[in-house]
Amino acid sequence: MDYRISRRDFFKIAGTVAAGSVVAPLKSAADLPDQSASMPTRPFGKTGVNVPILSFGGSLHLPMLMLRNAYLRGITYWDTASSYMGGNSEKRIGKYFEKFPQDRKKIFLVTKSHAWSTAGMTDDLTRSLERMKTDYVDLYFVHSVRSIEELNEDIKIWAEKTKAAGRIRFFGFSTHSNMEECLREAPNLGWIDGIMMSYNFRLMHTDRMRRAVDACVKAGIGLTAMKTQGGGSIRTSSETELDLAGRFLQQGYTDAQAKLKAVWENQAIASICSEMPNMTILMANVSAALNRTKISTQDMRLLRRYALETNSGYCSGCARICESAIDRKIPISDVMRCLMYWRSYGDRERAARLFFEIPLKERRHMAACDYTQAEIQCPQQMAIGNLMHTAIKEFGPISDSKL
Ligand code: SF4
């Protein structure tokens, strides 16, 4: 069957599919019917908790109506962090629980700390609980781990004590960099309940990732996938992209929904954490979660081909490779992530915020660094030097005095 369609037809069908997956706007949260029972769930490792396969990522403004919609559609796993929106993400969740206190026990609530010390984690957790108007979180993450060595004995003791005090139920970490190593080595610790990692149609097929996921499954560690769109939507700028997007649309779903389905194909992934900034995306994602049609082998093959053809535009987070090839301490993969938020997701504000979280000393070294060796080593053939300078130009200033 020939799935090729013209650019004009592509946009016509895309409009129909998008419209078909969105309900009419609702006037108030009270109008919503409870559809939560139909959302599929999966066990989260060996925690004994079943979580919805779609979870709500909170690094954005969270209007009450969005949270209510998420809850009533069965998206009862909410993910936030003490740093998201300068604490406002947690505050919005707190407002929700003030209004709907009976929902707290039904939400699998996750937040994270970037503190890098147990005293800082205690402070962060206390603040998070106050903001979210709750006395416990279900899963507490160390935020953005790059190496398993960051999870030391002090953190283990902290996690055990905090669990015993009833302030957290489970403990783990999130990771965007060196994900495969972090996942592979986490079972050796023996005290990690859950991990949230970058995982998508680009990353899921490598042997390293497969082995890492298997190791976690064997150890009963619950896995949540994030960054599942793999750098943004298909742009229909080449024949392959047009063919692929057209093929999905003619089967009744968008390429964004197909990418979610590709991840759900792996039963080891308990949930996909998705940032759903508006009702259109929320309803499209819910519709993908409820639709039991499996993505075909041929479509999976096409997604892989698309991934291979567009590799050089996607940073796969293997930070140890490029960062060990330069003579300065510079978090190249974090800068690539800033660029992804800006260029692929159109979220410049978030990109700039993340850029300024990089210590000033490291930002100062960025402009003068020679990235030649990093580029040679990069498996994705990223134009690292150019990209670093683009980021500096876009998100500067670099120096203290200009901050
Ligand atoms: S820039 Fe290249 S080597 Fe560095 S993290 Fe990204 S893909 Fe890996």
mmCIF file of C-alpha atoms and ligand atoms in Angstrom:
data_model
loop_
_atom_site.group_PDB
_atom_site.id
_atom_site.type_symbol
_atom_site.label_atom_id
_atom_site.label_comp_id
_atom_site.label_asym_id
_atom_site.label_seq_id
_atom_site.Cartn_x
_atom_site.Cartn_y
_atom_site.Cartn_z
ATOM 1 C CA MET A 1 0.000 0.000 0.000
ATOM 2 C CA ASP A 2 1.350 3.419 -0.944
ATOM 3 C CA TYR A 3 1.134 5.846 1.977
ATOM 4 C CA ARG A 4 2.693 8.747 0.147
ATOM 5 C CA ILE A 5 0.623 11.912 0.296
ATOM 6 C CA SER A 6 1.159 15.436 -0.861
ATOM 7 C CA ARG A 7 2.198 18.217 1.512
ATOM 8 C CA ARG A 8 -1.242 19.825 1.039
ATOM 9 C CA ASP A 9 -3.075 16.579 1.876
ATOM 10 C CA PHE A 10 -0.790 16.016 4.847
ATOM 11 C CA PHE A 11 -1.891 19.224 6.537
ATOM 12 C CA LYS A 12 -5.543 18.547 5.647
ATOM 13 C CA ILE A 13 -5.497 15.072 7.255
ATOM 14 C CA ALA A 14 -3.387 16.314 10.183
ATOM 15 C CA GLY A 15 -6.069 18.873 10.978
ATOM 16 C CA THR A 16 -8.775 16.207 10.919
ATOM 17 C CA VAL A 17 -6.876 13.803 13.173
ATOM 18 C CA ALA A 18 -6.038 16.554 15.663
ATOM 19 C CA ALA A 19 -9.625 17.782 15.715
ATOM 20 C CA GLY A 20 -10.922 14.251 16.145
ATOM 21 C CA SER A 21 -8.824 13.677 19.225
ATOM 22 C CA VAL A 22 -9.920 16.801 21.058
ATOM 23 C CA VAL A 23 -13.183 17.237 22.880
ATOM 24 C CA ALA A 24 -15.030 20.534 22.941
ATOM 25 C CA PRO A 25 -13.685 22.886 25.631
ATOM 26 C CA LEU A 26 -15.334 22.412 28.986
ATOM 27 C CA LYS A 27 -16.622 25.370 30.943
ATOM 28 C CA SER A 28 -15.612 24.189 34.387
ATOM 29 C CA ALA A 29 -13.925 21.298 36.116
ATOM 30 C CA ALA A 30 -17.307 20.284 37.550
ATOM 31 C CA ASP A 31 -18.611 19.493 34.036
ATOM 32 C CA LEU A 32 -16.162 16.671 33.512
ATOM 33 C CA PRO A 33 -17.253 13.046 33.605
ATOM 34 C CA ASP A 34 -14.946 10.626 35.437
ATOM 35 C CA GLN A 35 -13.285 8.428 32.783
ATOM 36 C CA SER A 36 -10.372 7.349 34.931
ATOM 37 C CA ALA A 37 -11.308 3.654 34.939
ATOM 38 C CA SER A 38 -10.435 3.226 31.260
ATOM 39 C CA MET A 39 -6.788 4.379 31.484
ATOM 40 C CA PRO A 40 -4.512 1.302 31.249
ATOM 41 C CA THR A 41 -2.095 0.750 34.134
ATOM 42 C CA ARG A 42 1.120 -1.185 34.615
ATOM 43 C CA PRO A 43 3.004 -2.315 37.733
ATOM 44 C CA PHE A 44 5.738 0.104 38.783
ATOM 45 C CA GLY A 45 8.602 -2.316 39.408
ATOM 46 C CA LYS A 46 8.190 -4.277 42.621
ATOM 47 C CA THR A 47 6.610 -1.412 44.554
ATOM 48 C CA GLY A 48 3.209 -3.093 44.453
ATOM 49 C CA VAL A 49 1.717 0.055 42.895
ATOM 50 C CA ASN A 50 0.016 0.067 39.500
ATOM 51 C CA VAL A 51 0.497 3.357 37.681
ATOM 52 C CA PRO A 52 -1.271 4.745 34.594
ATOM 53 C CA ILE A 53 0.753 4.306 31.411
ATOM 54 C CA LEU A 54 0.483 8.087 30.883
ATOM 55 C CA SER A 55 1.746 10.466 33.559
ATOM 56 C CA PHE A 56 1.585 14.224 33.816
ATOM 57 C CA GLY A 57 4.897 16.128 33.715
ATOM 58 C CA GLY A 58 4.810 19.332 35.669
ATOM 59 C CA SER A 59 7.604 21.544 34.370
ATOM 60 C CA LEU A 60 5.044 24.060 33.181
ATOM 61 C CA HIS A 61 2.221 26.278 34.390
ATOM 62 C CA LEU A 62 -0.461 23.967 35.741
ATOM 63 C CA PRO A 63 -3.947 25.455 35.562
ATOM 64 C CA MET A 64 -6.521 23.807 37.836
ATOM 65 C CA LEU A 65 -8.596 22.701 34.834
ATOM 66 C CA MET A 66 -5.654 20.835 33.299
ATOM 67 C CA LEU A 67 -4.954 19.008 36.566
ATOM 68 C CA ARG A 68 -8.652 18.181 36.967
ATOM 69 C CA ASN A 69 -8.841 16.932 33.397
ATOM 70 C CA ALA A 70 -5.748 14.824 33.890
ATOM 71 C CA TYR A 71 -7.175 13.300 37.075
ATOM 72 C CA LEU A 72 -10.566 12.532 35.581
ATOM 73 C CA ARG A 73 -9.013 10.989 32.479
ATOM 74 C CA GLY A 74 -7.023 8.591 34.669
ATOM 75 C CA ILE A 75 -3.668 10.394 34.557
ATOM 76 C CA THR A 76 -3.140 9.849 38.264
ATOM 77 C CA TYR A 77 0.679 9.883 38.250
ATOM 78 C CA TRP A 78 1.949 13.477 38.592
ATOM 79 C CA ASP A 79 5.590 14.380 38.269
ATOM 80 C CA THR A 80 7.123 17.651 39.412
ATOM 81 C CA ALA A 81 10.341 18.976 41.009
ATOM 82 C CA SER A 82 11.187 21.545 43.650
ATOM 83 C CA SER A 83 12.862 23.615 40.927
ATOM 84 C CA TYR A 84 10.092 23.519 38.289
ATOM 85 C CA MET A 85 8.729 26.992 37.521
ATOM 86 C CA GLY A 86 10.611 28.337 40.533
ATOM 87 C CA GLY A 87 8.418 26.219 42.865
ATOM 88 C CA ASN A 88 5.157 27.256 41.197
ATOM 89 C CA SER A 89 4.530 23.816 39.723
ATOM 90 C CA GLU A 90 4.412 22.323 43.243
ATOM 91 C CA LYS A 91 2.311 25.263 44.478
ATOM 92 C CA ARG A 92 -0.282 24.643 41.747
ATOM 93 C CA ILE A 93 -0.473 20.994 42.781
ATOM 94 C CA GLY A 94 -0.936 22.195 46.387
ATOM 95 C CA LYS A 95 -3.835 24.389 45.295
ATOM 96 C CA TYR A 96 -5.393 21.382 43.585
ATOM 97 C CA PHE A 97 -5.136 19.261 46.734
ATOM 98 C CA GLU A 98 -6.641 22.105 48.769
ATOM 99 C CA LYS A 99 -9.647 22.081 46.472
ATOM 100 C CA PHE A 100 -9.857 18.304 45.993
ATOM 101 C CA PRO A 101 -8.253 16.778 49.133
ATOM 102 C CA GLN A 102 -9.979 13.446 48.541
ATOM 103 C CA ASP A 103 -7.870 12.977 45.365
ATOM 104 C CA ARG A 104 -4.508 12.994 47.141
ATOM 105 C CA LYS A 105 -4.523 9.278 47.970
ATOM 106 C CA LYS A 106 -5.338 8.407 44.362
ATOM 107 C CA ILE A 107 -2.419 10.383 42.923
ATOM 108 C CA PHE A 108 1.016 8.786 42.613
ATOM 109 C CA LEU A 109 2.938 11.955 43.407
ATOM 110 C CA VAL A 110 6.577 12.366 42.404
ATOM 111 C CA THR A 111 8.915 15.248 43.089
ATOM 112 C CA LYS A 112 12.667 15.759 42.894
ATOM 113 C CA SER A 113 15.590 17.483 44.563
ATOM 114 C CA HIS A 114 18.661 18.949 42.952
ATOM 115 C CA ALA A 115 20.340 19.645 46.294
ATOM 116 C CA TRP A 116 23.335 17.270 46.125
ATOM 117 C CA SER A 117 23.472 17.007 49.920
ATOM 118 C CA THR A 118 21.263 15.192 52.385
ATOM 119 C CA ALA A 119 20.690 18.382 54.408
ATOM 120 C CA GLY A 120 19.636 20.135 51.196
ATOM 121 C CA MET A 121 17.353 17.227 50.301
ATOM 122 C CA THR A 122 15.665 17.446 53.700
ATOM 123 C CA ASP A 123 15.082 21.186 53.169
ATOM 124 C CA ASP A 124 13.819 20.619 49.620
ATOM 125 C CA LEU A 125 11.461 17.844 50.696
ATOM 126 C CA THR A 126 10.056 19.909 53.577
ATOM 127 C CA ARG A 127 9.438 22.809 51.194
ATOM 128 C CA SER A 128 7.881 20.500 48.573
ATOM 129 C CA LEU A 129 5.471 18.976 51.101
ATOM 130 C CA GLU A 130 4.427 22.430 52.313
ATOM 131 C CA ARG A 131 3.893 23.691 48.782
ATOM 132 C CA MET A 132 1.901 20.628 47.710
ATOM 133 C CA LYS A 133 -0.194 20.584 50.923
ATOM 134 C CA THR A 134 0.590 16.966 51.627
ATOM 135 C CA ASP A 135 2.553 15.091 54.271
ATOM 136 C CA TYR A 136 4.161 12.541 51.958
ATOM 137 C CA VAL A 137 5.238 11.987 48.369
ATOM 138 C CA ASP A 138 4.971 8.609 46.717
ATOM 139 C CA LEU A 139 8.307 8.692 44.927
ATOM 140 C CA TYR A 140 11.231 11.003 45.616
ATOM 141 C CA PHE A 141 13.956 11.469 43.013
ATOM 142 C CA VAL A 142 17.451 12.807 43.047
ATOM 143 C CA HIS A 143 17.178 15.062 40.019
ATOM 144 C CA SER A 144 19.241 14.648 36.865
ATOM 145 C CA VAL A 145 21.837 12.066 37.896
ATOM 146 C CA ARG A 146 24.785 11.728 35.481
ATOM 147 C CA SER A 147 26.694 8.942 37.210
ATOM 148 C CA ILE A 148 25.577 6.300 39.687
ATOM 149 C CA GLU A 149 28.464 7.360 41.940
ATOM 150 C CA GLU A 150 26.461 10.458 42.818
ATOM 151 C CA LEU A 151 24.175 8.168 44.848
ATOM 152 C CA ASN A 152 26.389 7.570 47.855
ATOM 153 C CA GLU A 153 25.927 5.868 51.223
ATOM 154 C CA ASP A 154 24.701 9.099 52.860
ATOM 155 C CA ILE A 155 21.863 9.314 50.345
ATOM 156 C CA LYS A 156 20.982 5.669 50.945
ATOM 157 C CA ILE A 157 20.718 6.280 54.722
ATOM 158 C CA TRP A 158 18.709 9.458 54.081
ATOM 159 C CA ALA A 159 16.275 7.550 51.838
ATOM 160 C CA GLU A 160 15.804 4.796 54.421
ATOM 161 C CA LYS A 161 15.220 7.235 57.276
ATOM 162 C CA THR A 162 12.851 9.392 55.254
ATOM 163 C CA LYS A 163 10.852 6.337 54.215
ATOM 164 C CA ALA A 164 10.696 5.173 57.840
ATOM 165 C CA ALA A 165 9.400 8.626 58.834
ATOM 166 C CA GLY A 166 6.576 8.232 56.286
ATOM 167 C CA ARG A 167 7.601 11.336 54.289
ATOM 168 C CA ILE A 168 8.364 9.338 51.128
ATOM 169 C CA ARG A 169 7.154 5.886 50.060
ATOM 170 C CA PHE A 170 9.755 5.107 47.379
ATOM 171 C CA PHE A 171 13.091 6.506 46.266
ATOM 172 C CA GLY A 172 15.016 6.784 43.025
ATOM 173 C CA PHE A 173 16.471 9.198 40.486
ATOM 174 C CA SER A 174 15.915 10.873 37.140
ATOM 175 C CA THR A 175 18.559 10.923 34.412
ATOM 176 C CA HIS A 176 19.047 12.653 31.055
ATOM 177 C CA SER A 177 22.751 11.960 30.659
ATOM 178 C CA ASN A 178 24.576 8.628 30.511
ATOM 179 C CA MET A 179 21.198 6.966 30.994
ATOM 180 C CA GLU A 180 22.327 3.505 29.949
ATOM 181 C CA GLU A 181 25.159 3.391 32.507
ATOM 182 C CA CYS A 182 22.960 4.796 35.262
ATOM 183 C CA LEU A 183 20.253 2.207 34.569
ATOM 184 C CA ARG A 184 22.706 -0.657 34.218
ATOM 185 C CA GLU A 185 24.419 0.135 37.512
ATOM 186 C CA ALA A 186 21.367 1.108 39.595
ATOM 187 C CA PRO A 187 20.451 -2.516 40.460
ATOM 188 C CA ASN A 188 23.881 -2.941 42.094
ATOM 189 C CA LEU A 189 22.896 -0.375 44.710
ATOM 190 C CA GLY A 190 19.933 -2.470 45.832
ATOM 191 C CA TRP A 191 17.955 0.482 47.224
ATOM 192 C CA ILE A 192 16.524 2.150 44.117
ATOM 193 C CA ASP A 193 12.764 1.737 43.620
ATOM 194 C CA GLY A 194 12.242 3.803 40.487
ATOM 195 C CA ILE A 195 14.006 5.678 37.680
ATOM 196 C CA MET A 196 12.779 8.240 35.169
ATOM 197 C CA MET A 197 15.013 8.430 32.106
ATOM 198 C CA SER A 198 15.138 9.840 28.577
ATOM 199 C CA TYR A 199 13.809 7.045 26.397
ATOM 200 C CA ASN A 200 12.264 7.160 22.941
ATOM 201 C CA PHE A 201 12.164 5.646 19.449
ATOM 202 C CA ARG A 202 15.742 6.842 18.891
ATOM 203 C CA LEU A 203 17.249 5.514 22.116
ATOM 204 C CA MET A 204 15.280 2.335 22.744
ATOM 205 C CA HIS A 205 16.883 0.092 20.112
ATOM 206 C CA THR A 206 20.538 0.142 21.097
ATOM 207 C CA ASP A 207 21.970 -2.964 22.786
ATOM 208 C CA ARG A 208 23.253 -0.802 25.615
ATOM 209 C CA MET A 209 19.785 0.556 26.355
ATOM 210 C CA ARG A 210 18.140 -2.851 25.998
ATOM 211 C CA ARG A 211 20.572 -4.422 28.457
ATOM 212 C CA ALA A 212 20.183 -1.512 30.881
ATOM 213 C CA VAL A 213 16.376 -1.735 30.856
ATOM 214 C CA ASP A 214 16.543 -5.532 31.308
ATOM 215 C CA ALA A 215 18.807 -5.123 34.332
ATOM 216 C CA CYS A 216 16.273 -2.792 35.968
ATOM 217 C CA VAL A 217 13.374 -5.106 35.178
ATOM 218 C CA LYS A 218 15.228 -8.031 36.778
ATOM 219 C CA ALA A 219 15.885 -5.928 39.876
ATOM 220 C CA GLY A 220 12.236 -4.815 40.110
ATOM 221 C CA ILE A 221 13.025 -1.140 39.515
ATOM 222 C CA GLY A 222 10.045 0.791 38.128
ATOM 223 C CA LEU A 223 10.762 2.718 34.915
ATOM 224 C CA THR A 224 9.190 5.911 33.614
ATOM 225 C CA ALA A 225 10.136 7.199 30.174
ATOM 226 C CA MET A 226 10.503 10.907 29.450
ATOM 227 C CA LYS A 227 11.533 12.893 26.346
ATOM 228 C CA THR A 228 9.561 10.343 24.375
ATOM 229 C CA GLN A 229 9.137 12.613 21.335
ATOM 230 C CA GLY A 230 12.859 12.289 20.625
ATOM 231 C CA GLY A 231 13.474 15.943 19.837
ATOM 232 C CA GLY A 232 10.153 17.199 18.514
ATOM 233 C CA SER A 233 7.682 16.477 15.796
ATOM 234 C CA ILE A 234 8.305 15.331 12.264
ATOM 235 C CA ARG A 235 8.692 18.492 10.241
ATOM 236 C CA THR A 236 7.610 17.182 6.840
ATOM 237 C CA SER A 237 10.681 18.713 5.235
ATOM 238 C CA SER A 238 11.876 15.571 3.473
ATOM 239 C CA GLU A 239 10.256 12.770 1.494
ATOM 240 C CA THR A 240 10.955 10.212 4.257
ATOM 241 C CA GLU A 241 9.362 12.440 6.869
ATOM 242 C CA LEU A 242 6.365 13.121 4.677
ATOM 243 C CA ASP A 243 5.922 9.395 3.929
ATOM 244 C CA LEU A 244 6.195 8.492 7.590
ATOM 245 C CA ALA A 245 3.867 11.189 8.896
ATOM 246 C CA GLY A 246 1.390 10.458 6.098
ATOM 247 C CA ARG A 247 1.423 6.739 6.863
ATOM 248 C CA PHE A 248 0.554 7.402 10.519
ATOM 249 C CA LEU A 249 -2.128 9.935 9.686
ATOM 250 C CA GLN A 250 -3.856 7.578 7.271
ATOM 251 C CA GLN A 251 -4.033 5.023 10.092
ATOM 252 C CA GLY A 252 -5.735 7.587 12.306
ATOM 253 C CA TYR A 253 -2.946 8.843 14.526
ATOM 254 C CA THR A 254 -0.300 11.542 14.443
ATOM 255 C CA ASP A 255 3.444 10.971 14.489
ATOM 256 C CA ALA A 256 3.483 12.247 18.094
ATOM 257 C CA GLN A 257 0.991 9.544 19.078
ATOM 258 C CA ALA A 258 2.959 6.937 17.124
ATOM 259 C CA LYS A 259 6.072 7.824 19.117
ATOM 260 C CA LEU A 260 4.191 7.238 22.382
ATOM 261 C CA LYS A 261 2.933 3.917 21.092
ATOM 262 C CA ALA A 262 6.459 2.872 20.146
ATOM 263 C CA VAL A 263 7.569 3.387 23.757
ATOM 264 C CA TRP A 264 4.519 1.618 25.232
ATOM 265 C CA GLU A 265 5.387 -1.389 23.056
ATOM 266 C CA ASN A 266 8.043 -2.112 25.656
ATOM 267 C CA GLN A 267 6.151 -3.565 28.621
ATOM 268 C CA ALA A 268 9.136 -2.773 30.836
ATOM 269 C CA ILE A 269 8.179 0.892 30.684
ATOM 270 C CA ALA A 270 5.560 1.444 33.369
ATOM 271 C CA SER A 271 4.604 4.964 32.326
ATOM 272 C CA ILE A 272 5.382 7.780 29.923
ATOM 273 C CA CYS A 273 5.823 11.112 31.634
ATOM 274 C CA SER A 274 4.561 13.757 29.260
ATOM 275 C CA GLU A 275 4.455 17.502 29.545
ATOM 276 C CA MET A 276 1.015 18.390 28.315
ATOM 277 C CA PRO A 277 0.872 22.157 28.091
ATOM 278 C CA ASN A 278 -2.654 22.369 26.668
ATOM 279 C CA MET A 279 -5.851 20.371 26.300
ATOM 280 C CA THR A 280 -5.106 19.483 22.683
ATOM 281 C CA ILE A 281 -1.948 17.609 23.610
ATOM 282 C CA LEU A 282 -3.496 16.123 26.752
ATOM 283 C CA MET A 283 -6.445 14.723 24.809
ATOM 284 C CA ALA A 284 -4.229 13.482 21.955
ATOM 285 C CA ASN A 285 -2.061 11.636 24.488
ATOM 286 C CA VAL A 286 -5.059 10.203 26.346
ATOM 287 C CA SER A 287 -6.483 9.073 23.036
ATOM 288 C CA ALA A 288 -3.177 7.314 22.194
ATOM 289 C CA ALA A 289 -3.146 5.622 25.614
ATOM 290 C CA LEU A 290 -6.727 4.387 25.277
ATOM 291 C CA ASN A 291 -6.341 3.208 21.687
ATOM 292 C CA ARG A 292 -5.347 -0.463 21.895
ATOM 293 C CA THR A 293 -4.181 -0.676 18.257
ATOM 294 C CA LYS A 294 -0.566 -1.761 18.369
ATOM 295 C CA ILE A 295 1.989 0.032 16.271
ATOM 296 C CA SER A 296 2.903 -2.330 13.427
ATOM 297 C CA THR A 297 6.332 -3.852 12.902
ATOM 298 C CA GLN A 298 6.577 -1.947 9.633
ATOM 299 C CA ASP A 299 5.837 1.370 11.389
ATOM 300 C CA MET A 300 8.437 0.594 14.056
ATOM 301 C CA ARG A 301 10.910 -0.086 11.246
ATOM 302 C CA LEU A 302 10.053 3.229 9.589
ATOM 303 C CA LEU A 303 10.476 5.120 12.852
ATOM 304 C CA ARG A 304 13.907 3.536 13.225
ATOM 305 C CA ARG A 305 14.829 4.559 9.695
ATOM 306 C CA TYR A 306 13.651 8.096 10.392
ATOM 307 C CA ALA A 307 15.736 8.086 13.598
ATOM 308 C CA LEU A 308 18.844 7.005 11.689
ATOM 309 C CA GLU A 309 18.333 9.606 8.963
ATOM 310 C CA THR A 310 17.953 12.427 11.485
ATOM 311 C CA ASN A 311 20.562 11.294 14.011
ATOM 312 C CA SER A 312 22.836 14.271 13.640
ATOM 313 C CA GLY A 313 20.167 16.600 14.988
ATOM 314 C CA TYR A 314 19.573 14.640 18.170
ATOM 315 C CA CYS A 315 21.803 14.481 21.232
ATOM 316 C CA SER A 316 21.461 11.050 22.795
ATOM 317 C CA GLY A 317 22.807 12.116 26.182
ATOM 318 C CA CYS A 318 26.011 10.035 26.166
ATOM 319 C CA ALA A 319 27.767 12.846 28.028
ATOM 320 C CA ARG A 320 30.767 10.794 29.170
ATOM 321 C CA ILE A 321 31.883 10.527 25.516
ATOM 322 C CA CYS A 322 32.077 14.199 24.544
ATOM 323 C CA GLU A 323 32.765 15.612 27.997
ATOM 324 C CA SER A 324 35.805 13.395 28.551
ATOM 325 C CA ALA A 325 37.219 14.503 25.177
ATOM 326 C CA ILE A 326 37.691 18.150 26.235
ATOM 327 C CA ASP A 327 40.105 19.535 28.789
ATOM 328 C CA ARG A 328 37.557 21.644 30.696
ATOM 329 C CA LYS A 329 34.589 20.637 32.815
ATOM 330 C CA ILE A 330 31.688 21.667 30.599
ATOM 331 C CA PRO A 331 28.281 19.902 30.634
ATOM 332 C CA ILE A 332 27.925 19.648 26.841
ATOM 333 C CA SER A 333 24.888 17.369 26.976
ATOM 334 C CA ASP A 334 23.025 19.813 29.261
ATOM 335 C CA VAL A 335 23.667 22.593 26.735
ATOM 336 C CA MET A 336 22.363 20.316 23.959
ATOM 337 C CA ARG A 337 19.241 19.771 26.069
ATOM 338 C CA CYS A 338 18.780 23.564 26.361
ATOM 339 C CA LEU A 339 18.936 23.776 22.586
ATOM 340 C CA MET A 340 16.397 20.974 22.266
ATOM 341 C CA TYR A 341 13.905 22.776 24.553
ATOM 342 C CA TRP A 342 14.372 25.943 22.529
ATOM 343 C CA ARG A 343 14.548 24.646 18.958
ATOM 344 C CA SER A 344 12.418 21.495 19.047
ATOM 345 C CA TYR A 345 9.877 22.319 21.757
ATOM 346 C CA GLY A 346 9.828 26.102 21.210
ATOM 347 C CA ASP A 347 10.297 26.643 24.967
ATOM 348 C CA ARG A 348 12.967 29.332 25.120
ATOM 349 C CA GLU A 349 12.195 30.289 28.713
ATOM 350 C CA ARG A 350 12.867 26.791 29.980
ATOM 351 C CA ALA A 351 15.982 26.490 27.832
ATOM 352 C CA ALA A 352 17.379 29.721 29.277
ATOM 353 C CA ARG A 353 16.537 28.667 32.844
ATOM 354 C CA LEU A 354 18.368 25.388 32.408
ATOM 355 C CA PHE A 355 21.337 27.161 30.839
ATOM 356 C CA PHE A 356 21.669 29.450 33.866
ATOM 357 C CA GLU A 357 21.598 26.453 36.215
ATOM 358 C CA ILE A 358 25.023 25.534 34.799
ATOM 359 C CA PRO A 359 27.629 26.829 37.270
ATOM 360 C CA LEU A 360 29.057 30.187 36.215
ATOM 361 C CA LYS A 361 32.621 28.843 36.163
ATOM 362 C CA GLU A 362 31.631 26.213 33.610
ATOM 363 C CA ARG A 363 29.701 28.714 31.487
ATOM 364 C CA ARG A 364 32.763 30.976 31.430
ATOM 365 C CA HIS A 365 34.874 28.197 29.921
ATOM 366 C CA MET A 366 32.413 27.422 27.162
ATOM 367 C CA ALA A 367 33.338 30.051 24.590
ATOM 368 C CA ALA A 368 37.096 29.426 24.627
ATOM 369 C CA CYS A 369 36.952 25.631 24.606
ATOM 370 C CA ASP A 370 38.086 23.645 21.567
ATOM 371 C CA TYR A 371 35.399 21.047 20.826
ATOM 372 C CA THR A 372 37.209 19.304 17.939
ATOM 373 C CA GLN A 373 37.916 16.072 19.840
ATOM 374 C CA ALA A 374 34.388 16.010 21.266
ATOM 375 C CA GLU A 375 32.986 16.245 17.728
ATOM 376 C CA ILE A 376 35.241 13.427 16.535
ATOM 377 C CA GLN A 377 34.045 11.185 19.368
ATOM 378 C CA CYS A 378 30.346 12.077 19.162
ATOM 379 C CA PRO A 379 28.397 9.043 17.862
ATOM 380 C CA GLN A 380 25.604 11.327 16.637
ATOM 381 C CA GLN A 381 28.044 13.516 14.684
ATOM 382 C CA MET A 382 26.724 16.626 16.361
ATOM 383 C CA ALA A 383 28.347 19.923 15.306
ATOM 384 C CA ILE A 384 29.160 20.499 18.974
ATOM 385 C CA GLY A 385 31.348 23.602 18.542
ATOM 386 C CA ASN A 386 28.765 25.456 16.472
ATOM 387 C CA LEU A 387 25.945 24.397 18.738
ATOM 388 C CA MET A 388 27.778 25.523 21.878
ATOM 389 C CA HIS A 389 28.384 28.933 20.321
ATOM 390 C CA THR A 390 24.734 29.166 19.266
ATOM 391 C CA ALA A 391 23.697 28.485 22.853
ATOM 392 C CA ILE A 392 26.139 31.042 24.252
ATOM 393 C CA LYS A 393 24.891 33.646 21.792
ATOM 394 C CA GLU A 394 21.254 32.889 22.525
ATOM 395 C CA PHE A 395 21.356 32.407 26.264
ATOM 396 C CA GLY A 396 24.350 34.571 27.283
ATOM 397 C CA PRO A 397 25.499 36.614 29.151
ATOM 398 C CA ILE A 398 28.233 34.407 30.473
ATOM 399 C CA SER A 399 29.837 36.625 33.104
ATOM 400 C CA ASP A 400 28.691 37.384 36.642
ATOM 401 C CA SER A 401 28.619 41.107 36.076
ATOM 402 C CA LYS A 402 26.111 40.760 33.279
ATOM 403 C CA LEU A 403 23.849 38.303 35.120
HETATM 404 S S1 SF4 B 1 26.903 15.792 21.986
HETATM 405 FE FE1 SF4 B 1 27.240 13.759 21.093
HETATM 406 S S2 SF4 B 1 28.645 12.703 22.506
HETATM 407 FE FE2 SF4 B 1 27.797 14.487 23.580
HETATM 408 S S3 SF4 B 1 26.053 13.727 24.694
HETATM 409 FE FE3 SF4 B 1 25.261 14.474 22.743
HETATM 410 S S4 SF4 B 1 25.292 12.715 21.365
HETATM 411 FE FE4 SF4 B 1 26.571 12.162 23.129
#
